PDB file of N, CA and C in Angstrom:
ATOM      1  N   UNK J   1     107.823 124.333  91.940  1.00 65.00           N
ATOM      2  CA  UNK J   1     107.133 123.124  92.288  1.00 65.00           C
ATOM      3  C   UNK J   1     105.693 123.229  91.821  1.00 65.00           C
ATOM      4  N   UNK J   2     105.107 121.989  91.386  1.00 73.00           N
ATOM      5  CA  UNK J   2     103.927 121.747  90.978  1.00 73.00           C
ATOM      6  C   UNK J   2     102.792 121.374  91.874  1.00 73.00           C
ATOM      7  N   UNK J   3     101.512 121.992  91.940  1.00 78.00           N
ATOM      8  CA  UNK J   3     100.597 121.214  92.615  1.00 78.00           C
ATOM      9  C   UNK J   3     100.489 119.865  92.193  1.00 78.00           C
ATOM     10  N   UNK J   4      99.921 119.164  93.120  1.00 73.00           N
ATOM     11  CA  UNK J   4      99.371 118.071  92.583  1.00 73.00           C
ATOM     12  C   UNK J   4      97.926 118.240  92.208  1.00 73.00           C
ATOM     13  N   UNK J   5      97.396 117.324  90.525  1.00 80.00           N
ATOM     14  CA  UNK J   5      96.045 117.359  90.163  1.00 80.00           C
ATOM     15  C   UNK J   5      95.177 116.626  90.598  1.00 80.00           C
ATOM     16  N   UNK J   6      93.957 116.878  90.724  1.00 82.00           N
ATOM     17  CA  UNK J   6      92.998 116.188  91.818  1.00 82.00           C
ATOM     18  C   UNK J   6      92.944 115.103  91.139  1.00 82.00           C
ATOM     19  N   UNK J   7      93.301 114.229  90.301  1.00 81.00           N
ATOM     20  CA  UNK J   7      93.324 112.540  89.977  1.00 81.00           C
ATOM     21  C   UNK J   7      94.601 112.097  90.441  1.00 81.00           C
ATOM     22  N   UNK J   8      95.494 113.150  90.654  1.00 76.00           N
ATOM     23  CA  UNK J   8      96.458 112.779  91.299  1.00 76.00           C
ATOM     24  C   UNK J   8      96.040 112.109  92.785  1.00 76.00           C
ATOM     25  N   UNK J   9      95.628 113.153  93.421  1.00 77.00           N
ATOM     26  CA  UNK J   9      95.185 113.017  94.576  1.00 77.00           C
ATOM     27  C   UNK J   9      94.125 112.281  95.393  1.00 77.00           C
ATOM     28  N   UNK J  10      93.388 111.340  94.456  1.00 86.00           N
ATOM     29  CA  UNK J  10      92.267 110.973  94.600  1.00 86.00           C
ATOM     30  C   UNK J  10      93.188 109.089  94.278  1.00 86.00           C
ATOM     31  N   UNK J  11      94.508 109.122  93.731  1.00 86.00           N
ATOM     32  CA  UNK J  11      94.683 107.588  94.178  1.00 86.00           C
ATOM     33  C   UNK J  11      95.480 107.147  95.362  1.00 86.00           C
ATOM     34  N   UNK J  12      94.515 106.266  95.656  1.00 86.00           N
ATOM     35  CA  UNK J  12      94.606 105.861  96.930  1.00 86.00           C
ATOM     36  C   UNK J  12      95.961 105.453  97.288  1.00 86.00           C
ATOM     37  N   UNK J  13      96.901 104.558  96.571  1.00 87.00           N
ATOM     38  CA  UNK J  13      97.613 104.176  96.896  1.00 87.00           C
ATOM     39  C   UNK J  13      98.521 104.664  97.008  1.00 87.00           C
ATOM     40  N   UNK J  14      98.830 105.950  95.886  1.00 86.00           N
ATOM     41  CA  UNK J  14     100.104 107.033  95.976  1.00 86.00           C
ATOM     42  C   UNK J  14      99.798 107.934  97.199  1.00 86.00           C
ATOM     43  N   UNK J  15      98.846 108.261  97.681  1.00 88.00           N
ATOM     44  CA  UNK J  15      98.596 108.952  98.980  1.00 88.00           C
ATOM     45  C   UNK J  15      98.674 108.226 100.271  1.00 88.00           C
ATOM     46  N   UNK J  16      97.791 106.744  99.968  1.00 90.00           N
ATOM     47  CA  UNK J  16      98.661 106.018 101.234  1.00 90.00           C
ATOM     48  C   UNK J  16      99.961 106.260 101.408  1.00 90.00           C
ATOM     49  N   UNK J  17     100.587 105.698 100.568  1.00 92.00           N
ATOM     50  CA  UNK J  17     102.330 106.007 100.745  1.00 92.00           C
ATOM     51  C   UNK J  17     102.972 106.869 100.968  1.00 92.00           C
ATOM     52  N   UNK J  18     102.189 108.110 100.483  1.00 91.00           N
ATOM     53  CA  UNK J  18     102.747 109.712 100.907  1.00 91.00           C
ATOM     54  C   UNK J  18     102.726 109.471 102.484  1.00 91.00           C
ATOM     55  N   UNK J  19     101.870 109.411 103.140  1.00 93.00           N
ATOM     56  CA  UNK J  19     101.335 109.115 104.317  1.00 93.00           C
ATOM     57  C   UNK J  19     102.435 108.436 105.409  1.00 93.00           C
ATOM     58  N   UNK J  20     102.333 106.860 104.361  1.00 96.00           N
ATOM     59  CA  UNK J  20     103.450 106.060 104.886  1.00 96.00           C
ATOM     60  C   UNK J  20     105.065 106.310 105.246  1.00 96.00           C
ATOM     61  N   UNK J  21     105.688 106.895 104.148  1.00 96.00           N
ATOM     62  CA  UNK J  21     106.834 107.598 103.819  1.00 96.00           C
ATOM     63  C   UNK J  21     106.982 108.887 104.981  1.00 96.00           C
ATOM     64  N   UNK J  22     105.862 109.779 105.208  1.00 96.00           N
ATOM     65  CA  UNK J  22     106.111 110.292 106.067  1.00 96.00           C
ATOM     66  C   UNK J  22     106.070 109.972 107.273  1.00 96.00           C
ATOM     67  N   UNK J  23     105.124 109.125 107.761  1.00 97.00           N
ATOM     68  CA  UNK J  23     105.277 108.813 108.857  1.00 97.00           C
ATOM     69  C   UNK J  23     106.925 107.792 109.420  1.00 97.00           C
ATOM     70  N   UNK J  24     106.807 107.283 108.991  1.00 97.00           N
ATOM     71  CA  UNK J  24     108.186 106.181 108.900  1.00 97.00           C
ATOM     72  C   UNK J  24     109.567 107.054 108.550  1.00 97.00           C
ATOM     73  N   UNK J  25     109.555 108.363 108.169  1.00 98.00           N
ATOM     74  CA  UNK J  25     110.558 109.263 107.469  1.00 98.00           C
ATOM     75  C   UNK J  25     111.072 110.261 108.900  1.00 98.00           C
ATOM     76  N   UNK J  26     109.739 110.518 109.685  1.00 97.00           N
ATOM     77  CA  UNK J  26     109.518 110.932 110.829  1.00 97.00           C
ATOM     78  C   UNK J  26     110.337 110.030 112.294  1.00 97.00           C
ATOM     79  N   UNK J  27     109.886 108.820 112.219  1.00 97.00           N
ATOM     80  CA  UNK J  27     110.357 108.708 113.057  1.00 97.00           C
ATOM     81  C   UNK J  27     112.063 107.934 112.802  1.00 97.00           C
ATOM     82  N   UNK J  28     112.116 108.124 111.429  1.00 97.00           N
ATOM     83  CA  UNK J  28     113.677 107.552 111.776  1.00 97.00           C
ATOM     84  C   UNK J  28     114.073 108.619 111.979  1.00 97.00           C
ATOM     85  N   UNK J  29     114.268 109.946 111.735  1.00 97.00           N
ATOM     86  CA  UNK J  29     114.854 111.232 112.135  1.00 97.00           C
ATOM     87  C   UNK J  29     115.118 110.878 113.605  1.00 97.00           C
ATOM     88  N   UNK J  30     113.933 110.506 114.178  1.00 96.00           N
ATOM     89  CA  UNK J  30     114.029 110.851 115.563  1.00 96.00           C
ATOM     90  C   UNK J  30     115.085 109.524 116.142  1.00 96.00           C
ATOM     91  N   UNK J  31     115.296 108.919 115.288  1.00 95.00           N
ATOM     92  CA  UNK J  31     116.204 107.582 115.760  1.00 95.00           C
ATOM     93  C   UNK J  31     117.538 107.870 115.390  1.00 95.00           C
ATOM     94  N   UNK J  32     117.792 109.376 114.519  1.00 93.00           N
ATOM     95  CA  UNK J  32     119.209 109.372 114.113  1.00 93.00           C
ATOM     96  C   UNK J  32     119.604 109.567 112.560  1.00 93.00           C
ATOM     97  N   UNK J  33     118.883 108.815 111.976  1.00 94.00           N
ATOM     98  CA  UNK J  33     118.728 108.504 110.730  1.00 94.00           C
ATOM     99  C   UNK J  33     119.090 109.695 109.799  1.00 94.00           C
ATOM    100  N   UNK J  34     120.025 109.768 109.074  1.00 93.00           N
ATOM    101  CA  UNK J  34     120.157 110.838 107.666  1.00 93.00           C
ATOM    102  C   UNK J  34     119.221 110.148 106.664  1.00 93.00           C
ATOM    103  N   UNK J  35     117.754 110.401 106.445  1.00 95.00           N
ATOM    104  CA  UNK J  35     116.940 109.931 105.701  1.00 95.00           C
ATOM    105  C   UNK J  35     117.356 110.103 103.774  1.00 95.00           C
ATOM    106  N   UNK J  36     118.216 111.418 103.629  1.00 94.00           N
ATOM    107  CA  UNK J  36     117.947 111.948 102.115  1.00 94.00           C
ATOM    108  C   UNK J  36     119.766 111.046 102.130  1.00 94.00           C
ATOM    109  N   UNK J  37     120.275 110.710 102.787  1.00 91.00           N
ATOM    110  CA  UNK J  37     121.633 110.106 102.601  1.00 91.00           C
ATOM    111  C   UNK J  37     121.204 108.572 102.666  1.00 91.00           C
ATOM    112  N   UNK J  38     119.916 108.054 102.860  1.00 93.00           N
ATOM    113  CA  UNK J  38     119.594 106.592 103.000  1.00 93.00           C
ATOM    114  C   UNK J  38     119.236 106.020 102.042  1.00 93.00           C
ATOM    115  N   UNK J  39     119.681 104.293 101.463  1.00 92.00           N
ATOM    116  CA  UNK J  39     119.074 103.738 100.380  1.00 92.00           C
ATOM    117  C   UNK J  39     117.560 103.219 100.905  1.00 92.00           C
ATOM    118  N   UNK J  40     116.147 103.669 100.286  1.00 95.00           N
ATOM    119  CA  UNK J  40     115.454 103.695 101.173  1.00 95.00           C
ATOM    120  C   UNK J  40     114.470 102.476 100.116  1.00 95.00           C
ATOM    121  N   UNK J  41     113.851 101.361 100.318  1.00 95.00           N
ATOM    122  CA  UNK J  41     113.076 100.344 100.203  1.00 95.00           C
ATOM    123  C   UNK J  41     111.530 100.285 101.330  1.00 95.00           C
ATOM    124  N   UNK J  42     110.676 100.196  99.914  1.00 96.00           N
ATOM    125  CA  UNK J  42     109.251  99.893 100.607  1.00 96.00           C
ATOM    126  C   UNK J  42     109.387  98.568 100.051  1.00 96.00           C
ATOM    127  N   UNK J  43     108.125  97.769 101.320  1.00 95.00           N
ATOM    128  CA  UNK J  43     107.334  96.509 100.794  1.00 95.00           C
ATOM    129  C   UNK J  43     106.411  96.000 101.613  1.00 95.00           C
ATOM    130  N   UNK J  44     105.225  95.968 100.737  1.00 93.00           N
ATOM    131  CA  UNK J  44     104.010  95.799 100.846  1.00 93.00           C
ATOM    132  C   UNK J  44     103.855  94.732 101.649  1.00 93.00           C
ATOM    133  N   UNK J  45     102.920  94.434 102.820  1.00 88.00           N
ATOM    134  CA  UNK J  45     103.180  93.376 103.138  1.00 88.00           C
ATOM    135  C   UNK J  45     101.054  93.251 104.124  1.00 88.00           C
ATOM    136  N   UNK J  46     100.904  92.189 103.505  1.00 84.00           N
ATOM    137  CA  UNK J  46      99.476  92.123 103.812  1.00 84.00           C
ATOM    138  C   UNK J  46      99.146  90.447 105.144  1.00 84.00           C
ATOM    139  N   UNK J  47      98.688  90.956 106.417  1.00 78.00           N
ATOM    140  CA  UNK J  47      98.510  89.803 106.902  1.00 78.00           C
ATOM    141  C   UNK J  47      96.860  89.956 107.107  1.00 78.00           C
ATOM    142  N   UNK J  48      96.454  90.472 108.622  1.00 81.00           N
ATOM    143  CA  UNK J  48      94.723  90.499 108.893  1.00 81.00           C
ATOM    144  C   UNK J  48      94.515  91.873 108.652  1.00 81.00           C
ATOM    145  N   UNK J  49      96.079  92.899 108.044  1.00 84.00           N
ATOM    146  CA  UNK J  49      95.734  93.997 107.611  1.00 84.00           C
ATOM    147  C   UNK J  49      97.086  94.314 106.867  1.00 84.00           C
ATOM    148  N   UNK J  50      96.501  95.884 106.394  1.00 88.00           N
ATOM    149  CA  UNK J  50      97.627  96.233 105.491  1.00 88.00           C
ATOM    150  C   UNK J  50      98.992  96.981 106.162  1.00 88.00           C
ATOM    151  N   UNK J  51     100.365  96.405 105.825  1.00 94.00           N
ATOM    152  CA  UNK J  51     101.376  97.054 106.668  1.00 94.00           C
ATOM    153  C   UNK J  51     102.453  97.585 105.448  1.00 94.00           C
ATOM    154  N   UNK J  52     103.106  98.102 105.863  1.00 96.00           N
ATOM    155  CA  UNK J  52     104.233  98.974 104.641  1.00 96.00           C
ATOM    156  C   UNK J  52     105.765  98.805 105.817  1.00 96.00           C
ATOM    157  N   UNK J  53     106.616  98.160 105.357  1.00 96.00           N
ATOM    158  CA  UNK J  53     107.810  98.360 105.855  1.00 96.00           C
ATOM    159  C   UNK J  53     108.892  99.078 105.396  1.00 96.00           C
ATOM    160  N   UNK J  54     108.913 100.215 105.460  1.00 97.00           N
ATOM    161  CA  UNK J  54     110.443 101.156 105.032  1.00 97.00           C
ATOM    162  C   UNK J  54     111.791 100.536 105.816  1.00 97.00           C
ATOM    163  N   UNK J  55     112.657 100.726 104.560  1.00 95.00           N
ATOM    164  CA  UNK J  55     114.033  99.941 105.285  1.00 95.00           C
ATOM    165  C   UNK J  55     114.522 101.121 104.970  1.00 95.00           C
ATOM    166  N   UNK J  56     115.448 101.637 105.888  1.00 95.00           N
ATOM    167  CA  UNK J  56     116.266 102.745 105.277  1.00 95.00           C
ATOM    168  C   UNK J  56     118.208 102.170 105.461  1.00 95.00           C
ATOM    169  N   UNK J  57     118.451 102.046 104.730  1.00 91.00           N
ATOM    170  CA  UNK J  57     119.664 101.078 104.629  1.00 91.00           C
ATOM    171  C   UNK J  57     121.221 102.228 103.730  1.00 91.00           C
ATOM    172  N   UNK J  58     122.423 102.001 104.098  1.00 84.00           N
ATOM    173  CA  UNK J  58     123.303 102.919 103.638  1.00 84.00           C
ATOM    174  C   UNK J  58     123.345 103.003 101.766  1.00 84.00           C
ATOM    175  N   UNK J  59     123.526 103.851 101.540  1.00 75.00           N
ATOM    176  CA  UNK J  59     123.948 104.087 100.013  1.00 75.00           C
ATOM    177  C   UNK J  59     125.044 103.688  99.568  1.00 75.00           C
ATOM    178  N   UNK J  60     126.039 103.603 100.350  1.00 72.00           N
ATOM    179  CA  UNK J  60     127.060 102.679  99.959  1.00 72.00           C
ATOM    180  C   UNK J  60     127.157 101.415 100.468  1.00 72.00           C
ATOM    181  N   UNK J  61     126.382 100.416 100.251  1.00 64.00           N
ATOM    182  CA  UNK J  61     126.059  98.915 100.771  1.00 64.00           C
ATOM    183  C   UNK J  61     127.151  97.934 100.153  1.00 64.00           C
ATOM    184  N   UNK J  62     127.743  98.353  99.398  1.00 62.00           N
ATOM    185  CA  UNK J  62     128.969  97.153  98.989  1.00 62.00           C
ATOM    186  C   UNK J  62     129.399  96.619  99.959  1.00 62.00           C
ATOM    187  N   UNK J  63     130.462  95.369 100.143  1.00 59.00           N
ATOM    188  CA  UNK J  63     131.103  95.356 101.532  1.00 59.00           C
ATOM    189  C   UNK J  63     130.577  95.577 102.762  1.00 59.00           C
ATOM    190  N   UNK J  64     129.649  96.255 102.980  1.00 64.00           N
ATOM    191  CA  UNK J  64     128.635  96.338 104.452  1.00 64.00           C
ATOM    192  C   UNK J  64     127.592  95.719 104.591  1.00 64.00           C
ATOM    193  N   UNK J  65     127.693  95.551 105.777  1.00 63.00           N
ATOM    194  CA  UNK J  65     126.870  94.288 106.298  1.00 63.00           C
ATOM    195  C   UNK J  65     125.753  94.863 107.912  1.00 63.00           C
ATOM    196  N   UNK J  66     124.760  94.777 107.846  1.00 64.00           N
ATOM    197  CA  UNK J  66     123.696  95.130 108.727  1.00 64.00           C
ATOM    198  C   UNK J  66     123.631  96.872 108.964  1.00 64.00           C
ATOM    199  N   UNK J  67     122.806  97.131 109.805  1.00 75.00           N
ATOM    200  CA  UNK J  67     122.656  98.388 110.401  1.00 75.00           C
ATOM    201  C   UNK J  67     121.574  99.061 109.932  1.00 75.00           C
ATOM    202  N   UNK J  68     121.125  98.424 109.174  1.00 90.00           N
ATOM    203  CA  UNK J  68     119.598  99.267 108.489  1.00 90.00           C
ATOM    204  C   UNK J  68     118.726  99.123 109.621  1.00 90.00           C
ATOM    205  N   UNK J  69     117.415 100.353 108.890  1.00 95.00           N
ATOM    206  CA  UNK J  69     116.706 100.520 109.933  1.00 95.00           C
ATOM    207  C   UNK J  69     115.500 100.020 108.910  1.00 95.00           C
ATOM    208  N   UNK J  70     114.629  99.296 109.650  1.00 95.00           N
ATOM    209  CA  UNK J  70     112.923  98.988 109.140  1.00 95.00           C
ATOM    210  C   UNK J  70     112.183  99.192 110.213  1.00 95.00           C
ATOM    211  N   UNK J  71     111.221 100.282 108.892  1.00 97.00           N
ATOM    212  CA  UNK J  71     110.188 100.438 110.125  1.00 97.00           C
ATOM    213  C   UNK J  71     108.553 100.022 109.829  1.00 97.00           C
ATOM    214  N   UNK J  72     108.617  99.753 110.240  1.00 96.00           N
ATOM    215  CA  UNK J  72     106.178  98.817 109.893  1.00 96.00           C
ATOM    216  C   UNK J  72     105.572  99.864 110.273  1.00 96.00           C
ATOM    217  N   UNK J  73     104.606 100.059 109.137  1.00 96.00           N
ATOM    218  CA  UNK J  73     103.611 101.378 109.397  1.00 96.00           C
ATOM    219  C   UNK J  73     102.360 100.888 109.147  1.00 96.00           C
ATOM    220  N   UNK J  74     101.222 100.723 109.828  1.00 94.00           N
ATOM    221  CA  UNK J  74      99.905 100.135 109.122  1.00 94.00           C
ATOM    222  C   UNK J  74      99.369 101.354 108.198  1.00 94.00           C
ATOM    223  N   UNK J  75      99.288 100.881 107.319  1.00 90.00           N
ATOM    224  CA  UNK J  75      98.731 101.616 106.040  1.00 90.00           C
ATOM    225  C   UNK J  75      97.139 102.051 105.925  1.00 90.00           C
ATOM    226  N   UNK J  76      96.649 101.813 107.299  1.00 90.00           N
ATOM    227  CA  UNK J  76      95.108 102.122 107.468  1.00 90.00           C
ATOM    228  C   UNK J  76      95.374 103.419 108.796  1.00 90.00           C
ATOM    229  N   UNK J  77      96.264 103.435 109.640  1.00 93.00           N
ATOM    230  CA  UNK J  77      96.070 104.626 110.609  1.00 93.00           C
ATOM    231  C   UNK J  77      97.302 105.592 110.601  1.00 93.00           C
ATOM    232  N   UNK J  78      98.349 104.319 109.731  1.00 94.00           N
ATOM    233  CA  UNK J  78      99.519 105.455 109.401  1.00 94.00           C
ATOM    234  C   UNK J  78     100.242 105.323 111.411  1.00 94.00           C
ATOM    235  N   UNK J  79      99.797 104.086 112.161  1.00 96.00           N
ATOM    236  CA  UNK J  79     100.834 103.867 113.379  1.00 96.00           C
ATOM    237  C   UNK J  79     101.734 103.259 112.772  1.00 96.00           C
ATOM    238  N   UNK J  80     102.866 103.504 113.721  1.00 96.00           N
ATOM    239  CA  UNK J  80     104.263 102.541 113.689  1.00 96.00           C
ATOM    240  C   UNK J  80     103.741 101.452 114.266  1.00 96.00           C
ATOM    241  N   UNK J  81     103.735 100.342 114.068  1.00 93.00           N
ATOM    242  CA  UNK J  81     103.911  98.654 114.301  1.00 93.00           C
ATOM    243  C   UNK J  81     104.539  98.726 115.047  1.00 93.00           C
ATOM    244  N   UNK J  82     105.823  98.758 114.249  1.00 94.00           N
ATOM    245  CA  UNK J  82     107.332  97.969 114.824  1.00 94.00           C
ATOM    246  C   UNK J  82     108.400  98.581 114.206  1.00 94.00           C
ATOM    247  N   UNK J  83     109.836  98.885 115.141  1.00 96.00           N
ATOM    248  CA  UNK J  83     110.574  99.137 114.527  1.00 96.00           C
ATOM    249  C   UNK J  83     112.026  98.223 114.973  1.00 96.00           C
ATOM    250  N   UNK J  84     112.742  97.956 113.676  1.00 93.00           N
ATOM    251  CA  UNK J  84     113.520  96.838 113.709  1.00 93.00           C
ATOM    252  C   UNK J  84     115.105  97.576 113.135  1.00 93.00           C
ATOM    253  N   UNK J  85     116.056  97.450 113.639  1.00 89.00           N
ATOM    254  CA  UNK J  85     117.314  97.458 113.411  1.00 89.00           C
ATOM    255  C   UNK J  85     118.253  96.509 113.374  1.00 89.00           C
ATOM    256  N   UNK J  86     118.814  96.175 111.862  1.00 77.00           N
ATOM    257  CA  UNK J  86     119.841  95.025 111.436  1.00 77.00           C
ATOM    258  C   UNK J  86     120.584  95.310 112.100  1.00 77.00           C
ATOM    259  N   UNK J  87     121.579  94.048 112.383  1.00 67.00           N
ATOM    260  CA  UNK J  87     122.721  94.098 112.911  1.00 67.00           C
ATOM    261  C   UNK J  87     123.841  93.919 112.106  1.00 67.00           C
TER     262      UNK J  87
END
């Protein structure tokens, strides 16, 4: 494995998300979640601040219908928002 180079590390947005990803990676574990077996979707989502919603949804989604998990992370303290489960 490679370090990362300090221009690596110095953009903001790939480190927000490191951030994000973990935090949100964290607590679906704790909800159950096989995270590295999940089809996993970010999206950006901006209201009076910045939020990141991870969906972690099955890898085999053909034919299936609900059960994903989304979770809202504010992208400024790295809290959980909200967490939401399809039906």
């Amino acid at each position: 494995m490679t370090a990362l180079s300090a221009d690596v590390l110095q953009d903001h947005m790939a480190v927000t998300l490191a951030r994000v990803m973990a935090a949100a990676n964290k607590r679906a574990r704790e909800l159950g979640v096989d995270v590295l077996q999940s089809f996993i979707t970010i999206t950006q989502q901006v209201d009076n601040e910045l939020f990141w919603r991870v969906n972690y949804g099955s890898r085999d989604y053909v034919n299936r219908r609900g059960g994903d998990l989304m979770i809202e992370v504010n992208g400024e303290n790295m809290k959980i928002n909200q967490v939401l489960r399809g039906q």
